[in-house]
């Protein structure tokens, strides 16, 4: 016998199912776009994009899609109610994720290495591709708020896409010979911070919104894209990337200090 509250559990279940269907449609459309674009690039420029390029891109996209579906339960409004639609803002972020997957697939490609015949062409392609993705980053937030579909899920999706983009750009900077492996510190800092919070739980306390944090993120991405420019000499690229890294270290230090000052306070008492 059904003992659930009439009119409550059924609509909630229906809403969750509607959200899942909408998310699956968006994810499948994104996967199709990644596959078609990846194979198209290989077919048009086989010397630049190897036979395994499309496969690597869809593998990265698929892993990220699995994580998105796992976190979909957090796509809720300010009252804790589950949104019924994936939303245009998350679709923009999904487009950025697809573009990121295609950048990540260049890691390990022989043409995307310093000294290769295709390095300059691919370098410019990466700069343009990453710049378009960075510009799209300014669209999803306002779109979510305007459509009434803002959520913790969407904010986290956007933030993790930015963090992954930084790591991929750092890997490509090293691969193109624009700077040494030390630049990977910029891409790994977010993940090191999360790993540290598993040991020191006070680091997991939610941080207040910060314009400084948002600005540093944008500056960091811009410096990494600039460092990848084929017209930028490696020495200059290293200086640019180093300046961005220093700013990122400062921003993380400010947040860690704020968290450390509140590490003994109950969560509800720490502003």
C-alpha positions as a LaTeX table, in Angstrom:
\begin{tabular}{lrrr}
\hline
Residue & $x$ (\AA) & $y$ (\AA) & $z$ (\AA) \\
\hline
Unk1 & 0.00 & 0.00 & 0.00 \\
Unk2 & 1.28 & 3.49 & $-0.88$ \\
Unk3 & 1.80 & 5.52 & 2.29 \\
Unk4 & 3.44 & 8.51 & 0.63 \\
Unk5 & 2.00 & 11.96 & 0.92 \\
Unk6 & $-0.50$ & 12.50 & $-1.90$ \\
Unk7 & 0.57 & 15.15 & $-4.37$ \\
Unk8 & 4.11 & 15.37 & $-3.00$ \\
Unk9 & 6.24 & 12.33 & $-3.79$ \\
Unk10 & 4.75 & 11.70 & $-7.24$ \\
Unk11 & 5.34 & 15.24 & $-8.57$ \\
Unk12 & 8.86 & 15.23 & $-7.08$ \\
Unk13 & 9.61 & 11.93 & $-8.80$ \\
Unk14 & 8.15 & 13.20 & $-12.06$ \\
Unk15 & 10.28 & 16.35 & $-11.79$ \\
Unk16 & 13.44 & 14.33 & $-11.23$ \\
Unk17 & 12.64 & 12.13 & $-14.22$ \\
Unk18 & 11.98 & 15.18 & $-16.41$ \\
Unk19 & 15.32 & 16.67 & $-15.36$ \\
Unk20 & 17.15 & 13.41 & $-16.11$ \\
Unk21 & 15.59 & 13.14 & $-19.56$ \\
Unk22 & 16.45 & 16.75 & $-20.38$ \\
Unk23 & 20.03 & 16.29 & $-19.13$ \\
Unk24 & 20.47 & 13.08 & $-21.11$ \\
Unk25 & 19.29 & 14.79 & $-24.30$ \\
Unk26 & 21.74 & 17.62 & $-23.78$ \\
Unk27 & 24.62 & 15.27 & $-22.96$ \\
Unk28 & 23.94 & 13.09 & $-26.01$ \\
Unk29 & 23.78 & 16.14 & $-28.27$ \\
Unk30 & 27.11 & 17.29 & $-26.85$ \\
Unk31 & 28.64 & 13.84 & $-27.39$ \\
Unk32 & 27.47 & 13.80 & $-31.01$ \\
Unk33 & 28.99 & 17.24 & $-31.57$ \\
Unk34 & 32.34 & 16.15 & $-30.10$ \\
Unk35 & 32.46 & 12.97 & $-32.23$ \\
Unk36 & 31.47 & 14.69 & $-35.47$ \\
Unk37 & 33.87 & 17.60 & $-34.95$ \\
Unk38 & 36.70 & 15.30 & $-33.88$ \\
Unk39 & 36.36 & 13.01 & $-36.88$ \\
Unk40 & 35.89 & 16.01 & $-39.16$ \\
Unk41 & 39.16 & 17.56 & $-37.97$ \\
Unk42 & 40.98 & 14.25 & $-38.49$ \\
Unk43 & 39.51 & 13.84 & $-41.97$ \\
Unk44 & 40.41 & 17.40 & $-42.99$ \\
Unk45 & 43.87 & 17.58 & $-41.39$ \\
Unk46 & 45.11 & 14.03 & $-40.66$ \\
Unk47 & 48.67 & 15.30 & $-40.16$ \\
Unk48 & 47.52 & 17.54 & $-37.31$ \\
Unk49 & 44.79 & 15.44 & $-35.71$ \\
Unk50 & 45.71 & 11.76 & $-35.41$ \\
Unk51 & 43.41 & 8.78 & $-35.89$ \\
Unk52 & 42.83 & 8.51 & $-32.14$ \\
Unk53 & 42.02 & 12.18 & $-31.64$ \\
Unk54 & 38.22 & 11.87 & $-31.73$ \\
Unk55 & 38.34 & 8.82 & $-29.46$ \\
Unk56 & 40.36 & 10.69 & $-26.84$ \\
Unk57 & 38.01 & 13.67 & $-27.00$ \\
Unk58 & 34.87 & 11.59 & $-26.49$ \\
Unk59 & 36.55 & 9.64 & $-23.67$ \\
Unk60 & 37.25 & 12.89 & $-21.78$ \\
Unk61 & 33.73 & 14.13 & $-22.47$ \\
Unk62 & 32.22 & 10.81 & $-21.37$ \\
Unk63 & 34.04 & 10.80 & $-18.04$ \\
Unk64 & 32.91 & 14.36 & $-17.34$ \\
Unk65 & 29.33 & 13.50 & $-18.38$ \\
Unk66 & 29.26 & 10.69 & $-15.83$ \\
Unk67 & 30.27 & 13.10 & $-13.08$ \\
Unk68 & 27.61 & 15.56 & $-14.22$ \\
Unk69 & 24.86 & 12.97 & $-14.01$ \\
Unk70 & 26.06 & 12.01 & $-10.53$ \\
Unk71 & 25.79 & 15.62 & $-9.36$ \\
Unk72 & 22.47 & 16.37 & $-11.08$ \\
Unk73 & 20.60 & 15.97 & $-7.77$ \\
Unk74 & 22.07 & 19.33 & $-6.70$ \\
Unk75 & 20.37 & 21.19 & $-9.56$ \\
Unk76 & 17.92 & 22.86 & $-7.17$ \\
Unk77 & 16.52 & 26.32 & $-6.65$ \\
Unk78 & 16.98 & 28.48 & $-3.56$ \\
Unk79 & 14.09 & 26.67 & $-1.84$ \\
Unk80 & 15.71 & 23.27 & $-2.30$ \\
Unk81 & 13.31 & 22.19 & $-5.05$ \\
Unk82 & 14.73 & 20.21 & $-7.96$ \\
Unk83 & 14.67 & 22.03 & $-11.29$ \\
Unk84 & 12.75 & 20.20 & $-14.00$ \\
Unk85 & 14.99 & 21.45 & $-16.83$ \\
Unk86 & 18.72 & 21.19 & $-17.43$ \\
Unk87 & 18.63 & 24.78 & $-18.68$ \\
Unk88 & 20.27 & 26.84 & $-21.37$ \\
Unk89 & 23.02 & 28.01 & $-19.01$ \\
Unk90 & 24.14 & 24.44 & $-18.33$ \\
Unk91 & 23.97 & 23.75 & $-22.06$ \\
Unk92 & 26.41 & 26.61 & $-22.60$ \\
Unk93 & 28.67 & 25.09 & $-19.95$ \\
Unk94 & 28.25 & 21.75 & $-21.72$ \\
Unk95 & 29.41 & 23.36 & $-24.96$ \\
Unk96 & 32.44 & 24.65 & $-23.10$ \\
Unk97 & 33.02 & 21.13 & $-21.75$ \\
Unk98 & 32.94 & 19.71 & $-25.29$ \\
Unk99 & 35.45 & 22.33 & $-26.42$ \\
Unk100 & 37.60 & 21.50 & $-23.41$ \\
Unk101 & 37.50 & 17.79 & $-24.27$ \\
Unk102 & 38.79 & 18.57 & $-27.75$ \\
Unk103 & 41.63 & 20.63 & $-26.30$ \\
Unk104 & 42.46 & 17.82 & $-23.86$ \\
Unk105 & 42.60 & 15.36 & $-26.77$ \\
Unk106 & 45.57 & 17.32 & $-28.17$ \\
Unk107 & 47.68 & 16.20 & $-25.21$ \\
Unk108 & 49.99 & 13.54 & $-26.56$ \\
Unk109 & 49.36 & 14.38 & $-30.23$ \\
Unk110 & 52.68 & 14.43 & $-32.11$ \\
Unk111 & 51.79 & 17.52 & $-34.15$ \\
Unk112 & 51.10 & 19.49 & $-30.95$ \\
Unk113 & 54.72 & 19.43 & $-29.84$ \\
Unk114 & 57.51 & 21.96 & $-29.98$ \\
Unk115 & 59.42 & 21.68 & $-33.24$ \\
Unk116 & 56.79 & 19.72 & $-35.16$ \\
Unk117 & 55.66 & 20.99 & $-38.57$ \\
Unk118 & 52.13 & 21.55 & $-37.34$ \\
Unk119 & 52.96 & 23.14 & $-33.99$ \\
Unk120 & 52.38 & 26.74 & $-35.10$ \\
Unk121 & 49.03 & 26.02 & $-36.76$ \\
Unk122 & 47.82 & 24.02 & $-33.79$ \\
Unk123 & 49.10 & 26.67 & $-31.41$ \\
Unk124 & 46.93 & 29.31 & $-33.04$ \\
Unk125 & 43.99 & 26.91 & $-33.16$ \\
Unk126 & 44.33 & 26.31 & $-29.41$ \\
Unk127 & 44.52 & 30.06 & $-28.70$ \\
Unk128 & 41.37 & 30.79 & $-30.72$ \\
Unk129 & 39.49 & 27.73 & $-29.39$ \\
Unk130 & 40.36 & 28.46 & $-25.76$ \\
Unk131 & 39.50 & 32.14 & $-26.16$ \\
Unk132 & 36.04 & 31.31 & $-27.49$ \\
Unk133 & 35.51 & 28.96 & $-24.53$ \\
Unk134 & 36.66 & 31.65 & $-22.12$ \\
Unk135 & 34.26 & 34.21 & $-23.64$ \\
Unk136 & 31.38 & 31.72 & $-23.30$ \\
Unk137 & 32.21 & 31.54 & $-19.59$ \\
Unk138 & 30.72 & 35.02 & $-19.23$ \\
Unk139 & 27.38 & 33.83 & $-20.63$ \\
Unk140 & 26.26 & 30.92 & $-18.47$ \\
Unk141 & 25.97 & 32.70 & $-15.09$ \\
Unk142 & 23.75 & 35.60 & $-16.24$ \\
Unk143 & 21.73 & 33.19 & $-18.39$ \\
Unk144 & 21.05 & 30.93 & $-15.39$ \\
Unk145 & 19.89 & 33.85 & $-13.25$ \\
Unk146 & 17.73 & 35.32 & $-16.02$ \\
Unk147 & 16.03 & 31.98 & $-16.67$ \\
Unk148 & 15.47 & 31.25 & $-12.97$ \\
Unk149 & 17.53 & 28.05 & $-13.19$ \\
Unk150 & 20.54 & 29.05 & $-11.09$ \\
Unk151 & 21.72 & 26.26 & $-8.79$ \\
Unk152 & 24.65 & 24.91 & $-6.81$ \\
Unk153 & 25.04 & 22.31 & $-9.56$ \\
Unk154 & 25.40 & 24.95 & $-12.27$ \\
Unk155 & 27.89 & 27.00 & $-10.27$ \\
Unk156 & 29.98 & 23.90 & $-9.53$ \\
Unk157 & 29.80 & 22.79 & $-13.17$ \\
Unk158 & 31.10 & 26.18 & $-14.27$ \\
Unk159 & 33.87 & 26.24 & $-11.66$ \\
Unk160 & 35.11 & 22.71 & $-12.38$ \\
Unk161 & 35.13 & 23.41 & $-16.13$ \\
Unk162 & 37.35 & 26.44 & $-15.48$ \\
Unk163 & 39.67 & 24.36 & $-13.27$ \\
Unk164 & 39.94 & 21.60 & $-15.88$ \\
Unk165 & 40.59 & 24.17 & $-18.61$ \\
Unk166 & 43.50 & 25.59 & $-16.58$ \\
Unk167 & 45.02 & 22.13 & $-16.21$ \\
Unk168 & 44.68 & 21.31 & $-19.91$ \\
Unk169 & 46.19 & 24.67 & $-20.92$ \\
Unk170 & 49.11 & 24.04 & $-18.56$ \\
Unk171 & 49.69 & 20.60 & $-20.09$ \\
Unk172 & 49.66 & 22.09 & $-23.58$ \\
Unk173 & 52.07 & 24.87 & $-22.55$ \\
Unk174 & 54.55 & 22.21 & $-21.44$ \\
Unk175 & 53.92 & 20.10 & $-24.55$ \\
Unk176 & 54.44 & 23.05 & $-26.90$ \\
Unk177 & 57.67 & 23.89 & $-25.06$ \\
Unk178 & 56.50 & 27.32 & $-23.92$ \\
Unk179 & 57.39 & 26.70 & $-20.25$ \\
Unk180 & 58.70 & 23.96 & $-17.99$ \\
Unk181 & 56.69 & 21.45 & $-15.95$ \\
Unk182 & 56.53 & 23.91 & $-13.06$ \\
Unk183 & 53.60 & 25.61 & $-14.82$ \\
Unk184 & 51.48 & 22.55 & $-14.00$ \\
Unk185 & 51.27 & 23.92 & $-10.46$ \\
Unk186 & 48.68 & 26.40 & $-11.71$ \\
Unk187 & 46.51 & 23.65 & $-13.16$ \\
Unk188 & 46.89 & 21.32 & $-10.18$ \\
Unk189 & 46.35 & 23.86 & $-7.41$ \\
Unk190 & 42.57 & 23.48 & $-7.29$ \\
Unk191 & 42.86 & 19.68 & $-7.10$ \\
Unk192 & 45.58 & 19.85 & $-4.45$ \\
Unk193 & 43.30 & 22.11 & $-2.40$ \\
Unk194 & 40.43 & 19.61 & $-2.66$ \\
Unk195 & 42.73 & 16.72 & $-1.73$ \\
Unk196 & 44.02 & 18.67 & 1.28 \\
Unk197 & 40.44 & 19.19 & 2.47 \\
Unk198 & 40.08 & 15.41 & 2.84 \\
Unk199 & 42.82 & 15.55 & 5.48 \\
Unk200 & 42.12 & 18.97 & 7.01 \\
Unk201 & 38.34 & 19.14 & 6.96 \\
Unk202 & 38.22 & 22.81 & 7.84 \\
Unk203 & 39.39 & 23.52 & 4.29 \\
Unk204 & 36.06 & 22.17 & 3.03 \\
Unk205 & 34.06 & 25.00 & 4.64 \\
Unk206 & 32.14 & 26.92 & 1.92 \\
Unk207 & 33.84 & 30.16 & 0.95 \\
Unk208 & 31.87 & 33.39 & 0.60 \\
Unk209 & 31.44 & 34.83 & $-2.91$ \\
Unk210 & 34.50 & 36.80 & $-3.95$ \\
Unk211 & 35.10 & 39.15 & $-6.88$ \\
Unk212 & 38.83 & 38.74 & $-6.23$ \\
Unk213 & 38.55 & 34.97 & $-6.77$ \\
Unk214 & 36.56 & 35.40 & $-10.00$ \\
Unk215 & 38.97 & 38.02 & $-11.31$ \\
Unk216 & 42.03 & 35.90 & $-10.58$ \\
Unk217 & 40.43 & 32.95 & $-12.36$ \\
Unk218 & 39.85 & 35.05 & $-15.48$ \\
Unk219 & 43.36 & 36.52 & $-15.35$ \\
Unk220 & 44.86 & 33.06 & $-14.89$ \\
Unk221 & 43.08 & 31.68 & $-17.96$ \\
Unk222 & 44.07 & 34.74 & $-20.01$ \\
Unk223 & 47.75 & 34.42 & $-19.04$ \\
Unk224 & 47.78 & 30.71 & $-19.94$ \\
Unk225 & 46.15 & 31.34 & $-23.32$ \\
Unk226 & 48.61 & 34.17 & $-23.98$ \\
Unk227 & 51.56 & 31.96 & $-23.05$ \\
Unk228 & 50.43 & 29.47 & $-25.70$ \\
Unk229 & 50.57 & 32.07 & $-28.48$ \\
Unk230 & 53.06 & 30.97 & $-31.18$ \\
Unk231 & 54.42 & 34.51 & $-31.45$ \\
Unk232 & 55.32 & 34.50 & $-27.74$ \\
Unk233 & 58.91 & 33.39 & $-27.12$ \\
Unk234 & 59.30 & 30.65 & $-24.50$ \\
Unk235 & 61.13 & 32.99 & $-22.13$ \\
Unk236 & 58.33 & 35.55 & $-22.32$ \\
Unk237 & 55.70 & 32.82 & $-22.05$ \\
Unk238 & 57.35 & 31.56 & $-18.88$ \\
Unk239 & 57.28 & 35.06 & $-17.38$ \\
Unk240 & 53.61 & 35.52 & $-18.27$ \\
Unk241 & 52.62 & 32.11 & $-16.90$ \\
Unk242 & 54.75 & 32.73 & $-13.80$ \\
Unk243 & 52.98 & 36.01 & $-13.10$ \\
Unk244 & 49.61 & 34.28 & $-13.39$ \\
Unk245 & 50.77 & 31.52 & $-11.07$ \\
Unk246 & 51.96 & 34.02 & $-8.46$ \\
Unk247 & 48.56 & 35.73 & $-8.52$ \\
Unk248 & 46.81 & 32.37 & $-8.16$ \\
Unk249 & 48.99 & 31.41 & $-5.19$ \\
Unk250 & 48.11 & 34.73 & $-3.55$ \\
Unk251 & 44.37 & 34.14 & $-4.08$ \\
Unk252 & 44.53 & 30.63 & $-2.62$ \\
Unk253 & 46.58 & 31.93 & 0.32 \\
Unk254 & 43.90 & 34.52 & 1.12 \\
Unk255 & 41.20 & 31.83 & 1.10 \\
Unk256 & 43.25 & 29.41 & 3.19 \\
Unk257 & 43.94 & 32.15 & 5.75 \\
Unk258 & 40.19 & 32.94 & 5.94 \\
Unk259 & 39.40 & 29.25 & 6.45 \\
Unk260 & 42.17 & 28.77 & 9.02 \\
Unk261 & 40.84 & 31.65 & 11.12 \\
Unk262 & 37.48 & 29.84 & 11.34 \\
Unk263 & 38.68 & 26.25 & 11.64 \\
Unk264 & 37.51 & 25.93 & 15.27 \\
Unk265 & 34.09 & 27.46 & 14.71 \\
Unk266 & 30.92 & 25.46 & 14.03 \\
Unk267 & 29.91 & 25.82 & 10.42 \\
Unk268 & 26.73 & 27.77 & 11.17 \\
Unk269 & 28.68 & 30.36 & 13.24 \\
Unk270 & 31.31 & 31.18 & 10.66 \\
Unk271 & 30.35 & 33.91 & 8.21 \\
\hline
\end{tabular}
